[in-house]
Coordinates of C-alpha atoms and ligand atoms in Angstrom, one line a residue:
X1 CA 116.4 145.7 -33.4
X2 CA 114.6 148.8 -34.6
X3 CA 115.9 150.4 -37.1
X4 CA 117.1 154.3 -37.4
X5 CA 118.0 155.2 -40.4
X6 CA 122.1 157.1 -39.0
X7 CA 122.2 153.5 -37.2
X8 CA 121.1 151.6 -40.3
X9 CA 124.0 153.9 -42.0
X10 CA 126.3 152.9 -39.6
X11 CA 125.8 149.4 -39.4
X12 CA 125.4 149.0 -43.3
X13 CA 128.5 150.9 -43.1
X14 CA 130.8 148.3 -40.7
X15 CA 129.1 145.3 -42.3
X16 CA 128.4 145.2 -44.4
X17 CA 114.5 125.1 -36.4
X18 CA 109.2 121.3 -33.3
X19 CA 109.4 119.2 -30.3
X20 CA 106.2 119.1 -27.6
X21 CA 105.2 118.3 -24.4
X22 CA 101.4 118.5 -23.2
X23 CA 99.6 119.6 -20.0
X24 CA 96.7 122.2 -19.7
X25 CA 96.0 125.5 -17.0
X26 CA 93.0 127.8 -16.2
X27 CA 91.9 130.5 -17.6
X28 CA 92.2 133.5 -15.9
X29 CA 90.9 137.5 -16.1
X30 CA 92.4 139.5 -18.3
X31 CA 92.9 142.3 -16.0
X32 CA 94.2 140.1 -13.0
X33 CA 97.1 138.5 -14.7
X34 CA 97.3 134.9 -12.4
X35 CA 96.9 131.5 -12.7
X36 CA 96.5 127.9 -11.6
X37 CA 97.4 124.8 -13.3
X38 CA 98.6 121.6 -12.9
X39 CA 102.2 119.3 -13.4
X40 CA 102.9 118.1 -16.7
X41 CA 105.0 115.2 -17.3
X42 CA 109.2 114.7 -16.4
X43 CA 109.0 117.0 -13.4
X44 CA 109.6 113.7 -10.9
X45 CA 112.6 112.9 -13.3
X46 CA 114.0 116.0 -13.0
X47 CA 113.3 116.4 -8.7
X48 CA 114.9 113.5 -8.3
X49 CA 118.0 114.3 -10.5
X50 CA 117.8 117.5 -8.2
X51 CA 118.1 115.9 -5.4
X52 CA 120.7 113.3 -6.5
X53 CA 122.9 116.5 -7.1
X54 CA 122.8 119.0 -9.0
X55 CA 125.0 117.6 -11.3
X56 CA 122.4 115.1 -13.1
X57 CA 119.9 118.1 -13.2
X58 CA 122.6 120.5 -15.1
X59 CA 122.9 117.5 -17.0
X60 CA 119.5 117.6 -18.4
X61 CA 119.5 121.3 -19.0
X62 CA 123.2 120.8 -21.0
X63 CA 121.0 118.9 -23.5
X64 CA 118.0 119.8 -23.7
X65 CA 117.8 121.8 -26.5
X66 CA 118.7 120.0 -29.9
X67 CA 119.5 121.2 -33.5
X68 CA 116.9 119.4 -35.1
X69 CA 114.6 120.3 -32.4
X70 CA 115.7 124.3 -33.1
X71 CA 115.6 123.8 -36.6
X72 CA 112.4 122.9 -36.9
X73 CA 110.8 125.7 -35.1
X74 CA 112.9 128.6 -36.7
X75 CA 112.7 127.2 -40.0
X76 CA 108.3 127.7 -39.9
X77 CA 109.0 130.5 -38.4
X78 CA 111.2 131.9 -41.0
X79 CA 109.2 130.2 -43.7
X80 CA 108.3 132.5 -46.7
X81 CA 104.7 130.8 -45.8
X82 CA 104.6 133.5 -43.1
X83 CA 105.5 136.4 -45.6
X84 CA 108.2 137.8 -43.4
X85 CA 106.1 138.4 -40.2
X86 CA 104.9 142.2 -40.2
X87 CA 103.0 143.4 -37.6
X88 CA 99.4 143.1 -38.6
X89 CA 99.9 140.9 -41.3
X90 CA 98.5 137.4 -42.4
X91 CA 101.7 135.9 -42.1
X92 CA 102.3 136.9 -38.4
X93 CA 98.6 135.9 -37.6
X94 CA 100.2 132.1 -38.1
X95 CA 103.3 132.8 -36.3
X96 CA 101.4 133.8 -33.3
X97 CA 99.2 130.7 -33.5
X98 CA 102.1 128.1 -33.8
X99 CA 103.5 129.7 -30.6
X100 CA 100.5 129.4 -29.0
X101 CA 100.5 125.8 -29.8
X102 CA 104.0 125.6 -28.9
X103 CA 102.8 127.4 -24.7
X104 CA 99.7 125.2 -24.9
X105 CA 101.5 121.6 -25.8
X106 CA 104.5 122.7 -23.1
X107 CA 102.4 123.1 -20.0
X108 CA 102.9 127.5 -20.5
X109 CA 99.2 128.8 -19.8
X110 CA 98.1 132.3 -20.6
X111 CA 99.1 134.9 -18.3
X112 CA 95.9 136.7 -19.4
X113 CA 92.6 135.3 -20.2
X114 CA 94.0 134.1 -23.5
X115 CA 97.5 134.3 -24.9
X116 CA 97.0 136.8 -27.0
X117 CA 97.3 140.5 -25.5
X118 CA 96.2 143.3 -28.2
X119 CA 98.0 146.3 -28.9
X120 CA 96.7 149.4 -27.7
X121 CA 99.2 151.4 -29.8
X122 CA 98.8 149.9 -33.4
X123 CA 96.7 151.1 -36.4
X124 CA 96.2 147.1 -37.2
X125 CA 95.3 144.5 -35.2
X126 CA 98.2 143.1 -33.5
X127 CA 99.4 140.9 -30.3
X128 CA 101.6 140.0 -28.1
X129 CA 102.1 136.5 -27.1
X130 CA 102.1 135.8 -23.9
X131 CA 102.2 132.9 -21.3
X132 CA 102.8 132.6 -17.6
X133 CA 104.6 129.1 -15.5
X134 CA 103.4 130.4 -11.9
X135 CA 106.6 129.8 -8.7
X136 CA 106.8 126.7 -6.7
X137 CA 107.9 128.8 -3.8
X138 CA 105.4 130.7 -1.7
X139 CA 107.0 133.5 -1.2
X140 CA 109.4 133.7 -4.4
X141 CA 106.4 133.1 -6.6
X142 CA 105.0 136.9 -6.1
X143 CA 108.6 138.0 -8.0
X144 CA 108.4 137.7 -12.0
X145 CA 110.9 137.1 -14.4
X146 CA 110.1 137.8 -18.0
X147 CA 112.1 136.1 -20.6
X148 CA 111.1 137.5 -24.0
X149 CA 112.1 138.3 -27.5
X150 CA 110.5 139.7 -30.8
X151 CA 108.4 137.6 -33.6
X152 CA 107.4 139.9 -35.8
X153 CA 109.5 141.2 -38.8
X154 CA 109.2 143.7 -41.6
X155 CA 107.7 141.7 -43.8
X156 CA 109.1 142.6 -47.4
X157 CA 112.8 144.1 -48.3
X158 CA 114.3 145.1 -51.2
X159 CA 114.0 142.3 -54.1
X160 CA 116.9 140.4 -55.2
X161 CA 115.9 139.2 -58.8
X162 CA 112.5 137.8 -57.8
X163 CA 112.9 137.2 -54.1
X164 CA 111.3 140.3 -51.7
X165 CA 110.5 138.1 -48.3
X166 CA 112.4 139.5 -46.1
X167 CA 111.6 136.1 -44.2
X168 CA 113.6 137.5 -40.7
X169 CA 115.6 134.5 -39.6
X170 CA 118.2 135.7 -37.5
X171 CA 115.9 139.0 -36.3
X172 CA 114.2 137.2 -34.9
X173 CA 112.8 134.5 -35.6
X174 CA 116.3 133.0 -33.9
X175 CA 115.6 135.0 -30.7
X176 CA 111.8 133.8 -30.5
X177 CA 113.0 130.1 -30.8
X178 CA 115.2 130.2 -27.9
X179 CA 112.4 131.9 -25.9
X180 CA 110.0 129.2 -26.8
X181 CA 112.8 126.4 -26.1
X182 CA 113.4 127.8 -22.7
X183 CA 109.2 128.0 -22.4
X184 CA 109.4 124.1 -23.2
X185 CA 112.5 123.4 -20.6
X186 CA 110.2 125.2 -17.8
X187 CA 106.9 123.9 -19.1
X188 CA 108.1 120.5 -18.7
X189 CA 110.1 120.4 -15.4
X190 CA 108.1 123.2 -13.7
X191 CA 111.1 123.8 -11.3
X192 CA 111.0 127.5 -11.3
X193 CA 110.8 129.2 -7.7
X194 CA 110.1 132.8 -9.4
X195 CA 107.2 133.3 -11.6
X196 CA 108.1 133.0 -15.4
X197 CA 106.3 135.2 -18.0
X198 CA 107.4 134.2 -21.2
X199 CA 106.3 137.2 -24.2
X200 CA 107.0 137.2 -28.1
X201 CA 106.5 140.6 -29.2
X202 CA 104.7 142.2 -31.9
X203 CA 105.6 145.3 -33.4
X204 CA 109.0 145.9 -32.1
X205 CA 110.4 146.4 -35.8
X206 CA 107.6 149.7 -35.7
X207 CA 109.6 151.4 -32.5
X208 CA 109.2 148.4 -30.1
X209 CA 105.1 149.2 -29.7
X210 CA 104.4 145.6 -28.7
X211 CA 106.9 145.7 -25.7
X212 CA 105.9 149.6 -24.9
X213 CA 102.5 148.4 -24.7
X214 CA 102.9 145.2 -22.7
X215 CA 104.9 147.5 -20.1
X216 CA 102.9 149.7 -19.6
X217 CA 100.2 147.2 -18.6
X218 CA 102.2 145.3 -16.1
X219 CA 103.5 148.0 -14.7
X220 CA 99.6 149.7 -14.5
X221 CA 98.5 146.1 -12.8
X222 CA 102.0 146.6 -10.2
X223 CA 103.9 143.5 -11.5
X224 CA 106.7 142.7 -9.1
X225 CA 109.2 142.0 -11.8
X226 CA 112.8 141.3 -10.7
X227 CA 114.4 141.1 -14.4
X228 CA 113.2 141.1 -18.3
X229 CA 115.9 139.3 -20.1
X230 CA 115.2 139.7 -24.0
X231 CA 117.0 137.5 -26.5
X232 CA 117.4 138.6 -29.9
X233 CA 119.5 137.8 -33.3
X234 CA 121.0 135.1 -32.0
X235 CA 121.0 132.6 -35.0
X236 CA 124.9 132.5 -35.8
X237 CA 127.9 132.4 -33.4
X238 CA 130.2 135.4 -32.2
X239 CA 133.8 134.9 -34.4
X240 CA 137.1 135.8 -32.3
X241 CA 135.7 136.8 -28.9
X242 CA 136.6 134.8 -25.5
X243 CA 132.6 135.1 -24.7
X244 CA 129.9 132.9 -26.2
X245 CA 127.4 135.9 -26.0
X246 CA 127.1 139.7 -25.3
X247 CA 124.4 141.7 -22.8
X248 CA 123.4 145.3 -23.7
X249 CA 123.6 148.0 -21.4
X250 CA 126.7 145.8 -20.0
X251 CA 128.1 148.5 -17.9
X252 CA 124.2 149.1 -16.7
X253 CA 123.9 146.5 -14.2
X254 CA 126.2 143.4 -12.7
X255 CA 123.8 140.9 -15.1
X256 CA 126.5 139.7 -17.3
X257 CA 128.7 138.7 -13.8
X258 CA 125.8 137.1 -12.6
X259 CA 125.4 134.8 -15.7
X260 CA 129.0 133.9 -15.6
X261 CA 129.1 133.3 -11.9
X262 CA 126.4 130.7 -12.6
X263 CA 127.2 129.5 -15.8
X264 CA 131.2 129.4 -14.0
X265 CA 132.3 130.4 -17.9
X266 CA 132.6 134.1 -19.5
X267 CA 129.5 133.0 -21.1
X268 CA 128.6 136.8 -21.4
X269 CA 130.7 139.2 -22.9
X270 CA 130.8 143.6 -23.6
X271 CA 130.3 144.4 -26.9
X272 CA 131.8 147.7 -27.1
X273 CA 130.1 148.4 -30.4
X274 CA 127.1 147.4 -29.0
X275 CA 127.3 150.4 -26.8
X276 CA 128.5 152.5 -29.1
X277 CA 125.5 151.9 -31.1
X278 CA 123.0 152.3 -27.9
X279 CA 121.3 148.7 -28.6
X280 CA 120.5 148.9 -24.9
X281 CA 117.8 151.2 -25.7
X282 CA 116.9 149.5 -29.5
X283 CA 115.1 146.3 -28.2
X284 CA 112.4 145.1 -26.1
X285 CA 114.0 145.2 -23.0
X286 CA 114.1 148.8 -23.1
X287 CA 110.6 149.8 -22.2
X288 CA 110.6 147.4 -19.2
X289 CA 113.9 149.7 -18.3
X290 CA 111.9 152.6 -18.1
X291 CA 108.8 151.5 -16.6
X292 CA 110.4 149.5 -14.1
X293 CA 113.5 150.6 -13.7
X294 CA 114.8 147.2 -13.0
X295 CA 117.8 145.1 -15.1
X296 CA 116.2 144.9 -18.2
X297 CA 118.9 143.9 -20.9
X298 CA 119.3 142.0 -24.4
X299 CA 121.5 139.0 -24.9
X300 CA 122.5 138.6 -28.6
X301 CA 125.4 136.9 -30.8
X302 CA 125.3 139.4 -33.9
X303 CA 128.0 142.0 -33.8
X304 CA 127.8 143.4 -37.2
X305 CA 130.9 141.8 -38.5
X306 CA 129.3 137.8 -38.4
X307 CA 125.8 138.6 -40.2
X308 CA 125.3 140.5 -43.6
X309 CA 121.5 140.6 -44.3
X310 CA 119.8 142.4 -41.5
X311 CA 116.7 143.6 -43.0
X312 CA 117.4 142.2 -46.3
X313 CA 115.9 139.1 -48.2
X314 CA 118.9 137.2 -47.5
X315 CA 118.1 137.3 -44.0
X316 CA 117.4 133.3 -44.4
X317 CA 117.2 129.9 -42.2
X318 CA 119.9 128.7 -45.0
X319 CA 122.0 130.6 -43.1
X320 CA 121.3 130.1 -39.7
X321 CA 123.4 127.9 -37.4
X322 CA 121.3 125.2 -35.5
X323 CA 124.2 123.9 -33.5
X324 CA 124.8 127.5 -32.1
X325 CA 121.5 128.2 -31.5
X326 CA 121.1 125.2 -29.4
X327 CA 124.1 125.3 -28.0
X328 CA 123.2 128.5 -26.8
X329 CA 119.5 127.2 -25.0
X330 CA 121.3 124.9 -23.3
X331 CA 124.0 127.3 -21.7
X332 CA 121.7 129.3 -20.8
X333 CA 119.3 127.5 -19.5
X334 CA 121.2 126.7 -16.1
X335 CA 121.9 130.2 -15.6
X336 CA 118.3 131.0 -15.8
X337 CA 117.2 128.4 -13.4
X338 CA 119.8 129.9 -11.1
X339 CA 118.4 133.3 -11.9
X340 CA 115.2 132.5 -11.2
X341 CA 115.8 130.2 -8.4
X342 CA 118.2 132.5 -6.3
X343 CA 117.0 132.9 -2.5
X344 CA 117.9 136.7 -3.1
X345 CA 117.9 139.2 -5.8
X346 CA 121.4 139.3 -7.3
X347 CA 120.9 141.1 -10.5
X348 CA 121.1 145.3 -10.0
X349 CA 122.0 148.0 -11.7
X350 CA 125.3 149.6 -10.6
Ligands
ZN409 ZN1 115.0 142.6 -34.3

């Protein structure tokens, strides 16, 4: 989340982990934005599980993600190797290629010519990461669903005695490894009817510049985009509330019903905190709210009360709950399918 200095006040005030799968796609023009590739390996498995029932299918999705397998991602990610992520940075530079290895070895192709889309709106060099799993239904596969989070981080922090990494493990290195799990799931059973676009961020902790930018772009190029769900600080569990994770802008749009319909839990919850801090318009789902004007919302588990060390060098893997985190991946991962898969657009703003 980016960071205001009366909302750092206020929150400082109340409070206080590698698996891969491989198959290849085309290269494509920048400017054009689409893409043909080919079937990676599992999807037959998981067809036939669909058509034995659904049951099987949800089965495979329940389990997909694993604690060792979330564990290893987030913990490179959050590695003081990568210096705390800041935009423009060394450390971010390998950040962004280990995703792209990550989109690359899990069947995601680029959604531009490469994965990499620069900034426009940066003094340094910076990216977006971004990949693309095309529809399987003709006519569904002209809508897009963008499933994102932030990768970047601020880099340093104040010390504590010799330690000043701010190393950015719960924001967001959590959030970028449950966008890259749910890039594996749909890499590797390719049973998406809607378009995916799957984008890691850059620059979001400089006034969300990577997501402004990005956009801006689709929307210049007329993306048809039915919803951008972003995920973000979602390494430890919500204490003491009867939902497993909350939505901002809850009162916005009927997206939290929607997930619970499908998920037929109160898998997502109102944070009323969350509102009154405005986080609906403090992460990367905002700028697709106001180019678009379509359901653009952030899912998150940290509600000030369960996580000390936002923006601080104790803002560590150590910390970080791999259970939760792919717990998490795998409850949501039916809802998306079901999100992405619906005959009609459910999701709307009230
Ligand atoms: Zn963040």
């Amino acid at each position: 989340m980016t960071n205001t200095n009366q909302f750092m006040r206020n929150i400082i005030s109340l409070a206080l982990l590698s698996v891969a799968l491989g198959c290849g796609g085309a290269k494509i023009d920048e400017s054009v934005g689409l893409a043909h590739g080919t079937n990676g390996s599992g999807v037959i498995a998981k067809d036939a599980a669909v058509q034995q029932g659904s049951s099987e299918a949800s089965q495979i999705s329940s389990e997909f993600s694993t604690e060792i397998g979330v564990g290893g991602i987030i913990t490179y990610l959050a590695s003081d190797e990568l210096q705390g992520r800041e935009a423009g940075s060394e450390g971010i530079e390998l950040a962004a290629e280990y995703i792209e290895g990550i989109f690359e070895s899990s069947g995601v192709k680029p959604y531009f010519k490469t994965y990499r889309d620069t900034l426009t709106n940066f003094e340094k060099p910076a990216y977006n990461v971004v990949g693309f799993i095309e529809g399987t239904d003709k006519a569904l596969k002209n809508e897009f669903v963008i499933i994102g989070a932030h990768y970047d981080h601020i880099g340093s922090a104040d010390p504590v005695s010799d330690d000043y990494i701010a190393n950015g493990a719960n924001d967001n290195a959590s959030g970028t490894t449950a966008v890259l799990e749910f890039a594996r799931y749909f890499g590797k059973f390719k049973n998406n009817k809607r378009s995916i676009i799957f984008a890691l961020f850059s620059a979001e902790e400089k006034g969300l510049l990577g997501s402004k930018h990005l956009a801006a772009k689709l929307k210049e190029q007329n993306l048809n985009l039915y919803s951008m769900l972003n995920f973000e600080m979602v390494g430890v569990p919500l204490v003491g509330k009867d939902y497993f994770m909350y939505v901002t802008g809850y009162e916005e749009s009927n997206l939290a019903d929607v997930c619970n319909t499908y998920a037929e839990e109160n898998l997502v919850g109102f944070l009323p905190t969350a509102k009154e801090y405005n986080l609906f318009k403090r992460s990367d789902n905002y700028p697709f709210h106001l180019e678009f004007g379509v359901p653009s919302q952030t899912f998150c588990t940290f509600d000030f009360t369960n996580f000390d060390h936002y923006h601080k060098v104790g803002d560590e893997v150590s910390i970080m709950d791999f259970d939760h985190m792919a717990l998490l991946v795998n409850k949501t991962l039916p809802v998306l399918e079901d999100i992405i898969n619906a005959p009609v657009r459910e999701i709307e703003y009230r």
